[in-house]
């Protein structure tokens, strides 16, 4: 009798465990009631700054392959949006992008690579949404002030000319323009810009404001004119959260810059989580990744923070990272103009789900179960939360009750085994009596969809990774008019190819620094211009370059080695800098700012004459030649131990460079 009494609770416990293991939380997906917000797309950002610099130097077929992974529909990331920097001649994080107007009487709509990139994106996806945003402005826009909004008519005209130039010279229709908002937005400027856009026939170009945070929403509620001028409220790194005031405006809400995380698997987890939860938590209908592709030197700030990596044009190597395939879970199975269902949200045991429809019977469901530690973004801080394995049953109602089968795509990060699988096509899932059940593990992404065109595109493996070449022949640049200087990365100032008609001899084609006034910038840029090249690991090397100063008395240029910093840190860069000046002197410094002098004296150099500077650094000693003859030698260099080669000027001034070469040991 006692034995039978004991069996009952044991059986009950076993039954409870079995029932618990089979238990599945149910979620309804329906279009029968009011739908959610209209989906505006997923995008990438080229700029802010110079983040696509090395991409343009890739040889074919690798350059086109990279572009296909980013933009080609039903192939890779299949992006819906491309946002680019309207270059402002200033340091804007990882480098400088040239302006279409260096001066107020200057217009050139062929500078830089953003025009090319937009056309390549459009070639692959004619429906891609194009956005422009200035991160900085040429100095003349502010009339001497480091602020662009004291003269809103000038600033608005500058931006509108870029939009008109995109159409006139490249047949590119810019759909949105953002408001520079690194310090604060300016309501008066937004209204002036809106008026000017309308006046010149660009009423279809929407304004994204403040393209920074949600704070403009309060002003829009109180100012109907401002409210009417803004089409989209854009926030940067919102942490998937919006604010009540932004919702009250009833405007489109976008995460207009997000992600900004190292593109390893945790970075892919960050991207997976925010792509869903930006809508689930914040009703944001577009998310744009900074940046599009990590195509700049990895040792610059935020190295490899792109959706994929393409930082070796000299080798042709590139890497398709996890964020590409996480993007595909949404972009290949929904398009701008689709609508989110009202029935989206969080899963019972962590994670989230969204569902979208085209209104024609198609349905796409994206589910993510990313755990906290495997989905941390670089910003903002991520509050703690828990995710555990779970079963989830989805009930299809409304027009979706007729769906009998769903295509299934899955990504498994597999952090424990370190053998991830991304964007795998699984067998179709049968829908029985309007429902289906999934067994969801931690750190997974699923897409279930009626769309049958999904595809995991691929190309043969690119060439293997290789260091920047040390061979002098490959990197002696005579700057021919039809060539580009491979891999130079402007950190401040703009170095452009120049036809020197005043000297049609050996220096007919040169590289010229053309910015003569400090730009308007939010970054801590340097007091002088500088462009770096090469391998940050270089230690012993010889750098040589022909130089030509154009400022009498005040002119100055340098060649450098072991430059240890760039991007937003360039002001504090150290290295070995060999300067010559138009007043007939030279100086060797251990820093870009010129505070630590290693050697100095007379050089006899002056403006409007060509000179050859040669800098050799070996171990703890550096020496310099002028026109092949020793000018100084054995300066002691204790730090830094390694860094890039570089050229630059003493201030924002005109100067020319030719026959650059480097030999690294």
GROMACS .gro file of C-alpha atoms in nm, residues 249-559:
model
  311
  249UNK     CA    1   0.435   6.346  -3.428
  250UNK     CA    2   0.308   6.047  -3.629
  251UNK     CA    3   0.614   6.081  -3.849
  252UNK     CA    4   0.824   5.795  -3.979
  253UNK     CA    5   1.077   5.690  -3.715
  254UNK     CA    6   1.412   5.556  -3.832
  255UNK     CA    7   1.729   5.434  -3.672
  256UNK     CA    8   1.921   5.638  -3.926
  257UNK     CA    9   2.261   5.524  -3.793
  258UNK     CA   10   2.305   5.207  -3.589
  259UNK     CA   11   2.518   4.896  -3.525
  260UNK     CA   12   2.873   5.041  -3.537
  261UNK     CA   13   3.003   4.711  -3.397
  262UNK     CA   14   3.294   4.485  -3.483
  263UNK     CA   15   3.170   4.243  -3.748
  264UNK     CA   16   3.249   3.917  -3.570
  265UNK     CA   17   2.971   3.686  -3.452
  266UNK     CA   18   2.878   3.907  -3.155
  267UNK     CA   19   2.848   4.196  -3.398
  268UNK     CA   20   2.621   3.980  -3.613
  269UNK     CA   21   2.416   3.905  -3.302
  270UNK     CA   22   2.386   4.275  -3.226
  271UNK     CA   23   2.261   4.336  -3.580
  272UNK     CA   24   2.012   4.047  -3.561
  273UNK     CA   25   1.864   4.172  -3.235
  274UNK     CA   26   1.825   4.537  -3.332
  275UNK     CA   27   1.684   4.467  -3.680
  276UNK     CA   28   1.382   4.309  -3.511
  277UNK     CA   29   1.364   4.505  -3.189
  278UNK     CA   30   1.402   4.851  -3.341
  279UNK     CA   31   1.046   4.792  -3.458
  280UNK     CA   32   0.918   4.575  -3.175
  281UNK     CA   33   1.033   4.821  -2.906
  282UNK     CA   34   1.056   5.148  -3.094
  283UNK     CA   35   0.833   5.127  -3.405
  284UNK     CA   36   1.133   5.225  -3.619
  285UNK     CA   37   1.065   5.126  -3.978
  286UNK     CA   38   1.418   5.155  -4.116
  287UNK     CA   39   1.759   5.068  -3.973
  288UNK     CA   40   2.082   5.183  -4.137
  289UNK     CA   41   2.418   5.029  -4.049
  290UNK     CA   42   2.730   5.233  -3.988
  291UNK     CA   43   2.900   5.129  -4.183
  292UNK     CA   44   2.828   4.965  -4.514
  293UNK     CA   45   3.161   4.792  -4.568
  294UNK     CA   46   3.481   4.807  -4.363
  295UNK     CA   47   3.696   4.932  -4.649
  296UNK     CA   48   3.954   5.140  -4.463
  297UNK     CA   49   4.271   5.052  -4.273
  298UNK     CA   50   4.177   4.828  -3.982
  299UNK     CA   51   4.402   5.020  -3.741
  300UNK     CA   52   4.197   5.335  -3.789
  301UNK     CA   53   3.917   5.396  -3.535
  302UNK     CA   54   3.629   5.147  -3.545
  303UNK     CA   55   3.823   4.900  -3.759
  304UNK     CA   56   3.602   4.632  -3.920
  305UNK     CA   57   3.275   4.789  -3.809
  306UNK     CA   58   3.109   4.722  -4.144
  307UNK     CA   59   2.858   4.465  -4.262
  308UNK     CA   60   3.152   4.294  -4.433
  309UNK     CA   61   3.527   4.354  -4.469
  310UNK     CA   62   3.710   4.468  -4.783
  311UNK     CA   63   4.034   4.631  -4.668
  312UNK     CA   64   4.295   4.476  -4.900
  313UNK     CA   65   4.268   4.603  -5.258
  314UNK     CA   66   4.636   4.513  -5.308
  315UNK     CA   67   4.559   4.142  -5.253
  316UNK     CA   68   4.196   4.127  -5.366
  317UNK     CA   69   4.098   3.958  -5.040
  318UNK     CA   70   3.763   4.034  -4.880
  319UNK     CA   71   3.554   3.859  -4.615
  320UNK     CA   72   3.177   3.808  -4.616
  321UNK     CA   73   3.091   3.843  -4.248
  322UNK     CA   74   2.786   3.725  -4.052
  323UNK     CA   75   2.599   4.061  -4.070
  324UNK     CA   76   2.559   4.014  -4.446
  325UNK     CA   77   2.354   3.698  -4.394
  326UNK     CA   78   2.167   3.832  -4.094
  327UNK     CA   79   2.059   4.123  -4.314
  328UNK     CA   80   1.939   3.879  -4.580
  329UNK     CA   81   1.691   3.725  -4.334
  330UNK     CA   82   1.486   4.045  -4.366
  331UNK     CA   83   1.586   4.210  -4.694
  332UNK     CA   84   1.545   3.913  -4.928
  333UNK     CA   85   1.190   3.843  -4.811
  334UNK     CA   86   1.037   4.189  -4.766
  335UNK     CA   87   1.060   4.518  -4.948
  336UNK     CA   88   0.998   4.884  -4.866
  337UNK     CA   89   0.625   4.939  -4.891
  338UNK     CA   90   0.540   4.616  -4.713
  339UNK     CA   91   0.361   4.658  -4.381
  340UNK     CA   92   0.437   4.526  -4.035
  341UNK     CA   93   0.157   4.336  -3.868
  342UNK     CA   94   0.023   4.467  -3.539
  343UNK     CA   95   0.092   4.122  -3.400
  344UNK     CA   96   0.466   4.147  -3.339
  345UNK     CA   97   0.651   4.132  -3.011
  346UNK     CA   98   0.875   3.949  -2.767
  347UNK     CA   99   0.885   3.574  -2.720
  348UNK     CA  100   0.787   3.433  -2.382
  349UNK     CA  101   1.137   3.307  -2.301
  350UNK     CA  102   1.334   3.583  -2.469
  351UNK     CA  103   1.394   3.698  -2.822
  352UNK     CA  104   1.152   3.866  -3.060
  353UNK     CA  105   0.950   3.820  -3.375
  354UNK     CA  106   0.825   4.052  -3.647
  355UNK     CA  107   0.593   3.980  -3.936
  356UNK     CA  108   0.539   4.173  -4.258
  357UNK     CA  109   0.301   4.146  -4.551
  358UNK     CA  110   0.281   4.294  -4.899
  359UNK     CA  111  -0.098   4.307  -4.877
  360UNK     CA  112  -0.123   4.053  -5.157
  361UNK     CA  113  -0.119   3.739  -4.948
  362UNK     CA  114   0.255   3.715  -4.887
  363UNK     CA  115   0.385   3.682  -4.533
  364UNK     CA  116   0.738   3.699  -4.391
  365UNK     CA  117   0.817   3.624  -4.027
  366UNK     CA  118   1.162   3.693  -3.878
  367UNK     CA  119   1.248   3.548  -3.536
  368UNK     CA  120   1.562   3.607  -3.329
  369UNK     CA  121   1.667   3.451  -2.999
  370UNK     CA  122   1.993   3.633  -2.939
  371UNK     CA  123   2.124   3.617  -2.584
  372UNK     CA  124   2.257   3.922  -2.402
  373UNK     CA  125   2.630   3.851  -2.415
  374UNK     CA  126   2.615   3.743  -2.778
  375UNK     CA  127   2.432   4.053  -2.906
  376UNK     CA  128   2.602   4.348  -2.739
  377UNK     CA  129   2.639   4.649  -2.969
  378UNK     CA  130   2.915   4.902  -2.921
  379UNK     CA  131   2.651   5.150  -2.799
  380UNK     CA  132   2.435   5.218  -2.607
  381UNK     CA  133   2.478   4.997  -2.295
  382UNK     CA  134   2.257   4.688  -2.310
  383UNK     CA  135   2.044   4.619  -1.998
  384UNK     CA  136   2.043   4.256  -1.879
  385UNK     CA  137   1.786   4.010  -2.010
  386UNK     CA  138   1.747   3.634  -2.036
  387UNK     CA  139   1.684   3.407  -2.333
  388UNK     CA  140   1.631   3.032  -2.307
  389UNK     CA  141   1.538   2.755  -2.548
  390UNK     CA  142   1.165   2.739  -2.615
  391UNK     CA  143   0.889   2.608  -2.836
  392UNK     CA  144   0.675   2.863  -3.016
  393UNK     CA  145   0.349   2.801  -3.199
  394UNK     CA  146   0.230   3.061  -3.450
  395UNK     CA  147  -0.139   3.080  -3.540
  396UNK     CA  148  -0.211   3.226  -3.885
  397UNK     CA  149  -0.534   3.418  -3.911
  398UNK     CA  150  -0.698   3.668  -4.143
  399UNK     CA  151  -0.595   3.623  -4.505
  400UNK     CA  152  -0.303   3.404  -4.395
  401UNK     CA  153  -0.526   3.108  -4.307
  402UNK     CA  154  -0.495   2.986  -4.666
  403UNK     CA  155  -0.116   2.950  -4.642
  404UNK     CA  156  -0.021   2.583  -4.657
  405UNK     CA  157   0.359   2.600  -4.670
  406UNK     CA  158   0.638   2.836  -4.565
  407UNK     CA  159   0.997   2.855  -4.685
  408UNK     CA  160   1.244   2.831  -4.396
  409UNK     CA  161   1.586   2.998  -4.362
  410UNK     CA  162   1.794   2.961  -4.047
  411UNK     CA  163   2.112   3.101  -3.895
  412UNK     CA  164   2.272   2.935  -3.591
  413UNK     CA  165   2.556   3.120  -3.421
  414UNK     CA  166   2.665   2.811  -3.222
  415UNK     CA  167   2.892   3.004  -2.987
  416UNK     CA  168   2.974   2.691  -2.785
  417UNK     CA  169   3.092   2.478  -3.077
  418UNK     CA  170   3.225   2.779  -3.269
  419UNK     CA  171   3.081   2.628  -3.586
  420UNK     CA  172   2.816   2.875  -3.698
  421UNK     CA  173   2.583   2.823  -3.991
  422UNK     CA  174   2.439   3.131  -4.155
  423UNK     CA  175   2.140   3.165  -4.385
  424UNK     CA  176   2.076   2.796  -4.444
  425UNK     CA  177   1.774   2.693  -4.646
  426UNK     CA  178   1.579   2.422  -4.467
  427UNK     CA  179   1.298   2.206  -4.606
  428UNK     CA  180   0.966   2.390  -4.641
  429UNK     CA  181   0.744   2.386  -4.333
  430UNK     CA  182   0.389   2.255  -4.368
  431UNK     CA  183   0.123   2.471  -4.206
  432UNK     CA  184  -0.141   2.249  -4.044
  433UNK     CA  185  -0.480   2.394  -3.956
  434UNK     CA  186  -0.336   2.743  -3.980
  435UNK     CA  187  -0.051   2.690  -3.736
  436UNK     CA  188   0.309   2.577  -3.709
  437UNK     CA  189   0.545   2.515  -3.420
  438UNK     CA  190   0.918   2.581  -3.397
  439UNK     CA  191   1.172   2.457  -3.148
  440UNK     CA  192   1.391   2.762  -3.089
  441UNK     CA  193   1.737   2.736  -2.937
  442UNK     CA  194   1.943   3.025  -2.808
  443UNK     CA  195   2.123   3.252  -3.057
  444UNK     CA  196   1.926   3.165  -3.368
  445UNK     CA  197   1.757   3.361  -3.645
  446UNK     CA  198   1.471   3.220  -3.851
  447UNK     CA  199   1.285   3.351  -4.152
  448UNK     CA  200   0.957   3.183  -4.246
  449UNK     CA  201   0.809   3.318  -4.564
  450UNK     CA  202   0.586   3.264  -4.863
  451UNK     CA  203   0.857   3.424  -5.080
  452UNK     CA  204   1.041   3.157  -5.281
  453UNK     CA  205   1.317   3.367  -5.442
  454UNK     CA  206   1.562   3.367  -5.149
  455UNK     CA  207   1.917   3.269  -5.235
  456UNK     CA  208   2.254   3.248  -5.062
  457UNK     CA  209   2.479   3.388  -5.331
  458UNK     CA  210   2.841   3.290  -5.356
  459UNK     CA  211   3.156   3.339  -5.557
  460UNK     CA  212   3.482   3.142  -5.562
  461UNK     CA  213   3.704   3.229  -5.269
  462UNK     CA  214   3.890   3.557  -5.324
  463UNK     CA  215   4.271   3.562  -5.310
  464UNK     CA  216   4.421   3.501  -4.966
  465UNK     CA  217   4.488   3.786  -4.728
  466UNK     CA  218   4.830   3.948  -4.765
  467UNK     CA  219   5.014   4.240  -4.602
  468UNK     CA  220   5.047   4.569  -4.784
  469UNK     CA  221   5.324   4.517  -5.044
  470UNK     CA  222   5.676   4.622  -4.952
  471UNK     CA  223   5.788   4.621  -5.315
  472UNK     CA  224   5.902   4.965  -5.427
  473UNK     CA  225   5.800   4.908  -5.789
  474UNK     CA  226   5.435   4.851  -5.696
  475UNK     CA  227   5.416   5.169  -5.493
  476UNK     CA  228   5.613   5.428  -5.684
  477UNK     CA  229   5.337   5.669  -5.785
  478UNK     CA  230   5.382   5.915  -6.070
  479UNK     CA  231   5.014   6.012  -6.041
  480UNK     CA  232   4.916   5.973  -6.403
  481UNK     CA  233   4.590   6.142  -6.489
  482UNK     CA  234   4.409   5.816  -6.563
  483UNK     CA  235   4.529   5.636  -6.249
  484UNK     CA  236   4.449   5.645  -5.883
  485UNK     CA  237   4.704   5.635  -5.605
  486UNK     CA  238   4.630   5.299  -5.447
  487UNK     CA  239   4.527   5.305  -5.089
  488UNK     CA  240   4.617   5.662  -4.983
  489UNK     CA  241   4.372   5.758  -4.708
  490UNK     CA  242   4.325   6.129  -4.640
  491UNK     CA  243   4.299   6.198  -4.268
  492UNK     CA  244   4.266   6.576  -4.290
  493UNK     CA  245   4.265   6.786  -4.602
  494UNK     CA  246   4.195   6.662  -4.953
  495UNK     CA  247   4.464   6.531  -5.187
  496UNK     CA  248   4.345   6.536  -5.549
  497UNK     CA  249   4.497   6.449  -5.885
  498UNK     CA  250   4.612   6.762  -6.059
  499UNK     CA  251   4.717   6.847  -6.415
  500UNK     CA  252   5.008   7.087  -6.365
  501UNK     CA  253   4.986   7.284  -6.689
  502UNK     CA  254   5.242   7.535  -6.560
  503UNK     CA  255   5.501   7.254  -6.553
  504UNK     CA  256   5.428   7.020  -6.847
  505UNK     CA  257   5.752   6.833  -6.793
  506UNK     CA  258   5.811   6.538  -6.557
  507UNK     CA  259   5.560   6.671  -6.304
  508UNK     CA  260   5.264   6.716  -6.539
  509UNK     CA  261   5.040   6.493  -6.327
  510UNK     CA  262   5.070   6.537  -5.950
  511UNK     CA  263   4.884   6.487  -5.625
  512UNK     CA  264   4.777   6.822  -5.482
  513UNK     CA  265   4.646   6.922  -5.139
  514UNK     CA  266   4.367   7.168  -5.222
  515UNK     CA  267   4.193   7.269  -4.897
  516UNK     CA  268   4.309   7.613  -4.783
  517UNK     CA  269   4.071   7.678  -4.494
  518UNK     CA  270   3.991   7.467  -4.191
  519UNK     CA  271   3.657   7.293  -4.255
  520UNK     CA  272   3.357   7.294  -4.022
  521UNK     CA  273   3.382   6.966  -3.836
  522UNK     CA  274   3.272   6.798  -3.515
  523UNK     CA  275   3.586   6.584  -3.501
  524UNK     CA  276   3.913   6.682  -3.333
  525UNK     CA  277   4.098   6.726  -3.658
  526UNK     CA  278   4.461   6.824  -3.696
  527UNK     CA  279   4.603   7.173  -3.754
  528UNK     CA  280   4.757   7.045  -4.077
  529UNK     CA  281   4.666   6.809  -4.357
  530UNK     CA  282   4.784   6.449  -4.374
  531UNK     CA  283   4.723   6.139  -4.587
  532UNK     CA  284   4.848   5.797  -4.475
  533UNK     CA  285   4.934   5.486  -4.671
  534UNK     CA  286   5.065   5.136  -4.615
  535UNK     CA  287   5.080   4.890  -4.329
  536UNK     CA  288   5.040   5.001  -3.969
  537UNK     CA  289   5.286   4.727  -3.868
  538UNK     CA  290   5.570   4.878  -4.073
  539UNK     CA  291   5.877   4.952  -3.859
  540UNK     CA  292   6.189   5.003  -4.072
  541UNK     CA  293   6.125   5.180  -4.400
  542UNK     CA  294   6.235   5.444  -4.649
  543UNK     CA  295   5.982   5.696  -4.778
  544UNK     CA  296   6.060   5.924  -5.070
  545UNK     CA  297   5.854   6.188  -5.247
  546UNK     CA  298   5.898   6.492  -5.474
  547UNK     CA  299   5.734   6.796  -5.315
  548UNK     CA  300   5.631   7.143  -5.436
  549UNK     CA  301   5.527   7.423  -5.198
  550UNK     CA  302   5.292   7.697  -5.323
  551UNK     CA  303   5.290   7.935  -5.025
  552UNK     CA  304   5.577   8.182  -5.012
  553UNK     CA  305   5.734   8.209  -4.664
  554UNK     CA  306   5.457   8.020  -4.479
  555UNK     CA  307   5.452   7.705  -4.691
  556UNK     CA  308   5.560   7.370  -4.554
  557UNK     CA  309   5.529   7.000  -4.636
  558UNK     CA  310   5.638   6.670  -4.485
  559UNK     CA  311   5.693   6.302  -4.549
   0.00000   0.00000   0.00000
